PDB file of C-alpha atoms in Angstrom:
ATOM      1  CA  UNK X   5      50.799 108.775  30.557  1.00 54.00           C
ATOM      2  CA  UNK X   6      53.218 110.296  33.060  1.00 76.00           C
ATOM      3  CA  UNK X   7      53.102 106.808  35.054  1.00 93.00           C
ATOM      4  CA  UNK X   8      55.603 104.672  36.554  1.00 97.00           C
ATOM      5  CA  UNK X   9      57.017 102.393  33.433  1.00 97.00           C
ATOM      6  CA  UNK X  10      59.149  99.378  33.684  1.00 98.00           C
ATOM      7  CA  UNK X  11      61.217  97.640  30.889  1.00 97.00           C
ATOM      8  CA  UNK X  12      60.877  95.059  30.021  1.00 97.00           C
ATOM      9  CA  UNK X  13      57.461  93.646  31.081  1.00 97.00           C
ATOM     10  CA  UNK X  14      58.724  89.870  30.863  1.00 97.00           C
ATOM     11  CA  UNK X  15      62.370  88.260  30.502  1.00 98.00           C
ATOM     12  CA  UNK X  16      62.956  84.849  30.428  1.00 98.00           C
ATOM     13  CA  UNK X  17      66.701  83.688  31.265  1.00 98.00           C
ATOM     14  CA  UNK X  18      68.417  80.699  31.376  1.00 98.00           C
ATOM     15  CA  UNK X  19      69.841  80.037  35.175  1.00 98.00           C
ATOM     16  CA  UNK X  20      73.330  81.795  35.501  1.00 98.00           C
ATOM     17  CA  UNK X  21      72.725  84.984  33.142  1.00 98.00           C
ATOM     18  CA  UNK X  22      72.490  88.218  34.178  1.00 98.00           C
ATOM     19  CA  UNK X  23      69.731  90.632  33.601  1.00 98.00           C
ATOM     20  CA  UNK X  24      69.205  94.544  34.406  1.00 98.00           C
ATOM     21  CA  UNK X  25      65.779  95.819  34.773  1.00 98.00           C
ATOM     22  CA  UNK X  26      64.644  99.788  34.118  1.00 98.00           C
ATOM     23  CA  UNK X  27      62.507 101.763  35.980  1.00 98.00           C
ATOM     24  CA  UNK X  28      61.309 105.429  34.805  1.00 97.00           C
ATOM     25  CA  UNK X  29      59.473 106.869  37.848  1.00 96.00           C
ATOM     26  CA  UNK X  30      56.831 109.776  37.925  1.00 94.00           C
ATOM     27  CA  UNK X  31      59.109 112.839  37.195  1.00 91.00           C
ATOM     28  CA  UNK X  32      58.541 114.859  40.133  1.00 88.00           C
ATOM     29  CA  UNK X  33      58.857 112.068  42.564  1.00 91.00           C
ATOM     30  CA  UNK X  34      62.693 112.188  44.484  1.00 92.00           C
ATOM     31  CA  UNK X  35      61.394 108.738  46.217  1.00 94.00           C
ATOM     32  CA  UNK X  36      61.853 105.205  44.078  1.00 96.00           C
ATOM     33  CA  UNK X  37      61.407 101.896  45.786  1.00 97.00           C
ATOM     34  CA  UNK X  38      62.123  98.435  44.104  1.00 97.00           C
ATOM     35  CA  UNK X  39      59.900  95.324  45.347  1.00 97.00           C
ATOM     36  CA  UNK X  40      59.752  91.748  44.640  1.00 97.00           C
ATOM     37  CA  UNK X  41      56.477  89.694  44.780  1.00 97.00           C
ATOM     38  CA  UNK X  42      55.975  85.829  44.147  1.00 95.00           C
ATOM     39  CA  UNK X  43      52.514  84.215  43.391  1.00 90.00           C
ATOM     40  CA  UNK X  44      50.413  84.515  46.666  1.00 85.00           C
ATOM     41  CA  UNK X  45      52.539  87.308  48.106  1.00 91.00           C
ATOM     42  CA  UNK X  46      52.508  90.719  48.755  1.00 95.00           C
ATOM     43  CA  UNK X  47      55.290  92.976  47.433  1.00 96.00           C
ATOM     44  CA  UNK X  48      58.295  92.541  49.411  1.00 95.00           C
ATOM     45  CA  UNK X  49      60.776  95.396  49.834  1.00 95.00           C
ATOM     46  CA  UNK X  50      64.432  95.173  48.046  1.00 96.00           C
ATOM     47  CA  UNK X  51      65.801  98.810  48.249  1.00 96.00           C
ATOM     48  CA  UNK X  52      65.069 102.268  48.569  1.00 94.00           C
ATOM     49  CA  UNK X  53      66.555 105.850  47.108  1.00 95.00           C
ATOM     50  CA  UNK X  54      65.823 109.193  47.983  1.00 93.00           C
ATOM     51  CA  UNK X  55      67.244 111.380  45.067  1.00 92.00           C
ATOM     52  CA  UNK X  56      70.222 109.414  43.867  1.00 93.00           C
ATOM     53  CA  UNK X  57      70.982 108.247  46.958  1.00 93.00           C
ATOM     54  CA  UNK X  58      70.339 104.333  47.906  1.00 93.00           C
ATOM     55  CA  UNK X  59      69.459 104.753  51.454  1.00 92.00           C
ATOM     56  CA  UNK X  60      68.276 101.296  52.637  1.00 92.00           C
ATOM     57  CA  UNK X  61      68.468  97.685  51.169  1.00 93.00           C
ATOM     58  CA  UNK X  62      66.749  94.859  52.788  1.00 92.00           C
ATOM     59  CA  UNK X  63      68.964  92.036  54.433  1.00 87.00           C
ATOM     60  CA  UNK X  64      67.252  89.585  52.052  1.00 78.00           C
ATOM     61  CA  UNK X  65      68.654  91.125  49.379  1.00 84.00           C
ATOM     62  CA  UNK X  66      71.622  88.960  48.108  1.00 88.00           C
ATOM     63  CA  UNK X  67      75.230  90.113  46.840  1.00 93.00           C
ATOM     64  CA  UNK X  68      73.961  89.094  43.512  1.00 96.00           C
ATOM     65  CA  UNK X  69      71.531  91.952  43.318  1.00 96.00           C
ATOM     66  CA  UNK X  70      72.402  95.592  42.860  1.00 96.00           C
ATOM     67  CA  UNK X  71      70.310  98.571  42.135  1.00 97.00           C
ATOM     68  CA  UNK X  72      71.334 102.252  40.870  1.00 96.00           C
ATOM     69  CA  UNK X  73      69.937 105.726  40.146  1.00 96.00           C
ATOM     70  CA  UNK X  74      72.578 107.594  38.946  1.00 91.00           C
ATOM     71  CA  UNK X  75      71.032 110.969  38.515  1.00 87.00           C
ATOM     72  CA  UNK X  76      67.999 110.956  40.630  1.00 86.00           C
ATOM     73  CA  UNK X  77      65.813 109.671  37.651  1.00 91.00           C
ATOM     74  CA  UNK X  78      65.414 106.559  36.164  1.00 96.00           C
ATOM     75  CA  UNK X  79      66.745 103.149  38.195  1.00 98.00           C
ATOM     76  CA  UNK X  80      68.058  99.825  36.893  1.00 98.00           C
ATOM     77  CA  UNK X  81      68.075  96.639  38.935  1.00 98.00           C
ATOM     78  CA  UNK X  82      70.858  93.903  38.047  1.00 97.00           C
ATOM     79  CA  UNK X  83      70.607  90.510  39.206  1.00 97.00           C
ATOM     80  CA  UNK X  84      73.812  88.382  38.334  1.00 97.00           C
ATOM     81  CA  UNK X  85      74.286  84.675  38.023  1.00 97.00           C
ATOM     82  CA  UNK X  86      70.117  84.226  38.019  1.00 97.00           C
ATOM     83  CA  UNK X  87      68.848  81.245  40.232  1.00 97.00           C
ATOM     84  CA  UNK X  88      65.473  79.847  39.529  1.00 96.00           C
ATOM     85  CA  UNK X  89      64.361  81.458  43.190  1.00 95.00           C
ATOM     86  CA  UNK X  90      64.912  84.753  41.577  1.00 97.00           C
ATOM     87  CA  UNK X  91      61.625  84.045  39.417  1.00 97.00           C
ATOM     88  CA  UNK X  92      59.228  86.842  40.456  1.00 97.00           C
ATOM     89  CA  UNK X  93      57.599  89.782  39.613  1.00 97.00           C
ATOM     90  CA  UNK X  94      59.798  92.699  40.263  1.00 98.00           C
ATOM     91  CA  UNK X  95      58.118  95.908  40.914  1.00 98.00           C
ATOM     92  CA  UNK X  96      59.150  99.878  40.897  1.00 98.00           C
ATOM     93  CA  UNK X  97      57.121 102.453  42.868  1.00 97.00           C
ATOM     94  CA  UNK X  98      58.035 106.009  43.292  1.00 95.00           C
ATOM     95  CA  UNK X  99      56.521 108.821  45.593  1.00 93.00           C
ATOM     96  CA  UNK X 100      56.865 112.141  46.535  1.00 88.00           C
ATOM     97  CA  UNK X 101      58.305 112.981  49.990  1.00 75.00           C
ATOM     98  CA  UNK X 102      56.007 115.533  51.233  1.00 67.00           C
ATOM     99  CA  UNK X 103      55.224 113.303  53.980  1.00 68.00           C
ATOM    100  CA  UNK X 104      56.164 109.707  55.349  1.00 64.00           C
ATOM    101  CA  UNK X 105      52.454 108.970  54.293  1.00 74.00           C
ATOM    102  CA  UNK X 106      52.860 109.671  50.584  1.00 84.00           C
ATOM    103  CA  UNK X 107      51.372 107.206  48.763  1.00 89.00           C
ATOM    104  CA  UNK X 108      53.470 104.786  46.527  1.00 93.00           C
ATOM    105  CA  UNK X 109      52.931 104.752  42.643  1.00 95.00           C
ATOM    106  CA  UNK X 110      53.779 101.382  41.188  1.00 97.00           C
ATOM    107  CA  UNK X 111      54.753 100.505  37.779  1.00 97.00           C
ATOM    108  CA  UNK X 112      53.265  97.415  36.270  1.00 96.00           C
ATOM    109  CA  UNK X 113      56.413  95.366  36.744  1.00 97.00           C
ATOM    110  CA  UNK X 114      58.963  93.152  35.072  1.00 98.00           C
ATOM    111  CA  UNK X 115      58.287  89.648  35.191  1.00 97.00           C
ATOM    112  CA  UNK X 116      60.804  87.416  35.499  1.00 98.00           C
ATOM    113  CA  UNK X 117      61.501  83.857  34.811  1.00 98.00           C
ATOM    114  CA  UNK X 118      64.636  81.746  35.487  1.00 98.00           C
ATOM    115  CA  UNK X 119      64.628  78.435  33.485  1.00 97.00           C
TER     116      UNK X 119
ATOM    117  CA  UNK G  26      59.314  90.878  63.706  1.00 51.00           C
ATOM    118  CA  UNK G  27      56.764  93.198  62.641  1.00 57.00           C
ATOM    119  CA  UNK G  28      54.242  91.624  60.746  1.00 80.00           C
ATOM    120  CA  UNK G  29      50.811  92.843  58.799  1.00 90.00           C
ATOM    121  CA  UNK G  30      48.333  89.537  58.847  1.00 94.00           C
ATOM    122  CA  UNK G  31      45.439  89.701  56.421  1.00 96.00           C
ATOM    123  CA  UNK G  32      42.623  87.530  56.193  1.00 96.00           C
ATOM    124  CA  UNK G  33      41.077  85.763  54.223  1.00 97.00           C
ATOM    125  CA  UNK G  34      43.628  84.587  52.041  1.00 96.00           C
ATOM    126  CA  UNK G  35      41.242  83.932  49.455  1.00 97.00           C
ATOM    127  CA  UNK G  36      37.953  84.776  48.921  1.00 97.00           C
ATOM    128  CA  UNK G  37      35.367  83.526  45.897  1.00 97.00           C
ATOM    129  CA  UNK G  38      32.078  85.097  45.851  1.00 97.00           C
ATOM    130  CA  UNK G  39      28.914  85.726  43.779  1.00 98.00           C
ATOM    131  CA  UNK G  40      28.118  89.343  42.376  1.00 98.00           C
ATOM    132  CA  UNK G  41      26.016  91.203  44.509  1.00 97.00           C
ATOM    133  CA  UNK G  42      27.260  89.749  47.829  1.00 98.00           C
ATOM    134  CA  UNK G  43      29.041  91.703  50.801  1.00 98.00           C
ATOM    135  CA  UNK G  44      32.155  91.005  52.065  1.00 98.00           C
ATOM    136  CA  UNK G  45      34.729  91.928  54.519  1.00 98.00           C
ATOM    137  CA  UNK G  46      38.588  91.811  54.604  1.00 98.00           C
ATOM    138  CA  UNK G  47      40.637  91.988  57.527  1.00 97.00           C
ATOM    139  CA  UNK G  48      44.429  93.423  58.273  1.00 96.00           C
ATOM    140  CA  UNK G  49      46.030  92.950  61.886  1.00 94.00           C
ATOM    141  CA  UNK G  50      49.085  93.395  63.506  1.00 89.00           C
ATOM    142  CA  UNK G  51      50.384  93.133  67.201  1.00 84.00           C
ATOM    143  CA  UNK G  52      51.860  96.622  67.021  1.00 85.00           C
ATOM    144  CA  UNK G  53      50.459 100.027  66.671  1.00 85.00           C
ATOM    145  CA  UNK G  54      49.820 101.556  63.381  1.00 80.00           C
ATOM    146  CA  UNK G  55      50.759 104.962  62.814  1.00 80.00           C
ATOM    147  CA  UNK G  56      48.874 105.175  59.403  1.00 83.00           C
ATOM    148  CA  UNK G  57      47.598 102.412  57.066  1.00 90.00           C
ATOM    149  CA  UNK G  58      47.035 102.203  53.513  1.00 94.00           C
ATOM    150  CA  UNK G  59      44.848 100.007  51.360  1.00 96.00           C
ATOM    151  CA  UNK G  60      46.173  98.987  47.589  1.00 97.00           C
ATOM    152  CA  UNK G  61      44.369  97.019  44.999  1.00 97.00           C
ATOM    153  CA  UNK G  62      46.168  94.861  42.552  1.00 97.00           C
ATOM    154  CA  UNK G  63      44.837  93.343  39.317  1.00 94.00           C
ATOM    155  CA  UNK G  64      46.547  90.732  37.417  1.00 90.00           C
ATOM    156  CA  UNK G  65      49.619  91.890  35.703  1.00 89.00           C
ATOM    157  CA  UNK G  66      49.391  95.300  37.006  1.00 93.00           C
ATOM    158  CA  UNK G  67      51.104  96.964  40.079  1.00 96.00           C
ATOM    159  CA  UNK G  68      49.086  97.798  43.416  1.00 97.00           C
ATOM    160  CA  UNK G  69      47.211 101.123  42.952  1.00 96.00           C
ATOM    161  CA  UNK G  70      46.390 102.897  46.285  1.00 95.00           C
ATOM    162  CA  UNK G  71      42.450 103.084  47.554  1.00 96.00           C
ATOM    163  CA  UNK G  72      42.817 104.909  50.773  1.00 94.00           C
ATOM    164  CA  UNK G  73      44.937 105.870  53.492  1.00 91.00           C
ATOM    165  CA  UNK G  74      43.759 105.896  57.060  1.00 88.00           C
ATOM    166  CA  UNK G  75      45.721 107.884  60.056  1.00 85.00           C
ATOM    167  CA  UNK G  76      43.073 108.079  62.950  1.00 86.00           C
ATOM    168  CA  UNK G  77      42.101 105.447  65.091  1.00 87.00           C
ATOM    169  CA  UNK G  78      38.396 104.530  64.883  1.00 89.00           C
ATOM    170  CA  UNK G  79      38.492 106.437  61.512  1.00 92.00           C
ATOM    171  CA  UNK G  80      36.013 105.300  58.506  1.00 95.00           C
ATOM    172  CA  UNK G  81      36.452 106.238  54.963  1.00 95.00           C
ATOM    173  CA  UNK G  82      34.019 105.530  52.177  1.00 96.00           C
ATOM    174  CA  UNK G  83      34.960 105.123  48.564  1.00 94.00           C
ATOM    175  CA  UNK G  84      31.843 104.529  46.692  1.00 95.00           C
ATOM    176  CA  UNK G  85      30.739 100.773  47.640  1.00 97.00           C
ATOM    177  CA  UNK G  86      33.952 100.045  49.664  1.00 97.00           C
ATOM    178  CA  UNK G  87      34.320 101.238  53.622  1.00 97.00           C
ATOM    179  CA  UNK G  88      37.565 101.159  55.229  1.00 96.00           C
ATOM    180  CA  UNK G  89      37.778 101.371  58.770  1.00 95.00           C
ATOM    181  CA  UNK G  90      40.925 101.796  61.464  1.00 92.00           C
ATOM    182  CA  UNK G  91      40.649 100.332  64.734  1.00 91.00           C
ATOM    183  CA  UNK G  92      40.274 102.315  67.716  1.00 88.00           C
ATOM    184  CA  UNK G  93      43.741 101.127  68.983  1.00 88.00           C
ATOM    185  CA  UNK G  94      45.433 101.279  65.579  1.00 87.00           C
ATOM    186  CA  UNK G  95      46.194  98.034  65.666  1.00 89.00           C
ATOM    187  CA  UNK G  96      43.829  96.510  62.951  1.00 93.00           C
ATOM    188  CA  UNK G  97      41.815  97.734  59.603  1.00 95.00           C
ATOM    189  CA  UNK G  98      38.988  96.249  57.606  1.00 96.00           C
ATOM    190  CA  UNK G  99      37.708  97.111  54.287  1.00 97.00           C
ATOM    191  CA  UNK G 100      34.046  96.126  53.514  1.00 98.00           C
ATOM    192  CA  UNK G 101      32.429  96.038  49.976  1.00 98.00           C
ATOM    193  CA  UNK G 102      28.964  96.124  49.244  1.00 98.00           C
ATOM    194  CA  UNK G 103      27.102  94.758  46.413  1.00 98.00           C
ATOM    195  CA  UNK G 104      30.370  93.353  45.199  1.00 97.00           C
ATOM    196  CA  UNK G 105      30.885  93.257  41.281  1.00 97.00           C
ATOM    197  CA  UNK G 106      33.206  91.387  39.046  1.00 96.00           C
ATOM    198  CA  UNK G 107      35.218  94.463  38.656  1.00 95.00           C
ATOM    199  CA  UNK G 108      36.075  94.542  42.413  1.00 96.00           C
ATOM    200  CA  UNK G 109      38.224  91.147  41.655  1.00 96.00           C
ATOM    201  CA  UNK G 110      42.043  91.367  42.396  1.00 96.00           C
ATOM    202  CA  UNK G 111      44.514  91.232  45.369  1.00 97.00           C
ATOM    203  CA  UNK G 112      43.908  93.441  48.305  1.00 98.00           C
ATOM    204  CA  UNK G 113      46.833  94.767  49.981  1.00 97.00           C
ATOM    205  CA  UNK G 114      47.440  96.578  53.399  1.00 96.00           C
ATOM    206  CA  UNK G 115      50.660  98.727  53.775  1.00 94.00           C
ATOM    207  CA  UNK G 116      51.858  99.970  56.804  1.00 90.00           C
ATOM    208  CA  UNK G 117      55.118 102.022  57.753  1.00 82.00           C
ATOM    209  CA  UNK G 118      56.332 101.452  61.220  1.00 75.00           C
ATOM    210  CA  UNK G 119      58.076 104.154  63.400  1.00 72.00           C
ATOM    211  CA  UNK G 120      58.043 106.803  60.812  1.00 71.00           C
ATOM    212  CA  UNK G 121      60.007 105.100  57.941  1.00 79.00           C
ATOM    213  CA  UNK G 122      59.570 105.599  54.638  1.00 83.00           C
ATOM    214  CA  UNK G 123      59.341 102.110  53.388  1.00 88.00           C
ATOM    215  CA  UNK G 124      55.973 100.799  53.272  1.00 90.00           C
ATOM    216  CA  UNK G 125      55.867  96.925  54.356  1.00 91.00           C
ATOM    217  CA  UNK G 126      53.110  95.087  52.748  1.00 95.00           C
ATOM    218  CA  UNK G 127      50.633  92.002  54.233  1.00 95.00           C
ATOM    219  CA  UNK G 128      50.399  89.008  51.733  1.00 95.00           C
ATOM    220  CA  UNK G 129      46.923  90.091  50.549  1.00 96.00           C
ATOM    221  CA  UNK G 130      43.355  89.083  50.431  1.00 97.00           C
ATOM    222  CA  UNK G 131      42.670  87.399  46.541  1.00 97.00           C
ATOM    223  CA  UNK G 132      39.425  88.280  45.991  1.00 97.00           C
ATOM    224  CA  UNK G 133      37.171  86.671  42.960  1.00 97.00           C
ATOM    225  CA  UNK G 134      33.811  87.890  42.144  1.00 97.00           C
ATOM    226  CA  UNK G 135      31.860  85.800  39.530  1.00 97.00           C
ATOM    227  CA  UNK G 136      29.145  87.306  37.647  1.00 96.00           C
TER     228      UNK G 136
END
């Protein structure tokens, strides 16, 4: 299977702990996106990479959130000092930059629960 | 603020019924994408519509893009339980590479 994979699928953590999620995009895709989704809502944009460069971050993204894509392949999203409001599904998506209409291919997400 | 509004928010119907869901904005879309998301999975692209007035069909699904490119609809004929899921529309404004999603229509089709 050469789809987008995310790890872990589920993470339960206590408030105040740090967590890190990993995303492996489709290998030939140079664009990578992180979104967050809560129940009853559509995906909310967090950040975007083209190759290894982080080109955009949502203004809603707290300083506790950081993302990297060190070699332009896999990406990590770290949340420091987690809060209960961080509980959500974190979705990663990738696309190939043939045009701005290139579809996003999503992974199945990491569901984070902060207790 | 550029927003995508989807309606209805929830829809619960019986197998065999027809339904239509809508995606609207106050701004003109350059193009629009529809995705379906099943529980516990990521969204999967159904279609991209680009031209005002465009109609695309995907088996029992018919997608329409408004003439003014500010609205789109998805019509499902003879719904089946396998159509159950969250239907999302997404738009990139101003040639941005970052899609913005609506909050979706949650569809349940009962056998």
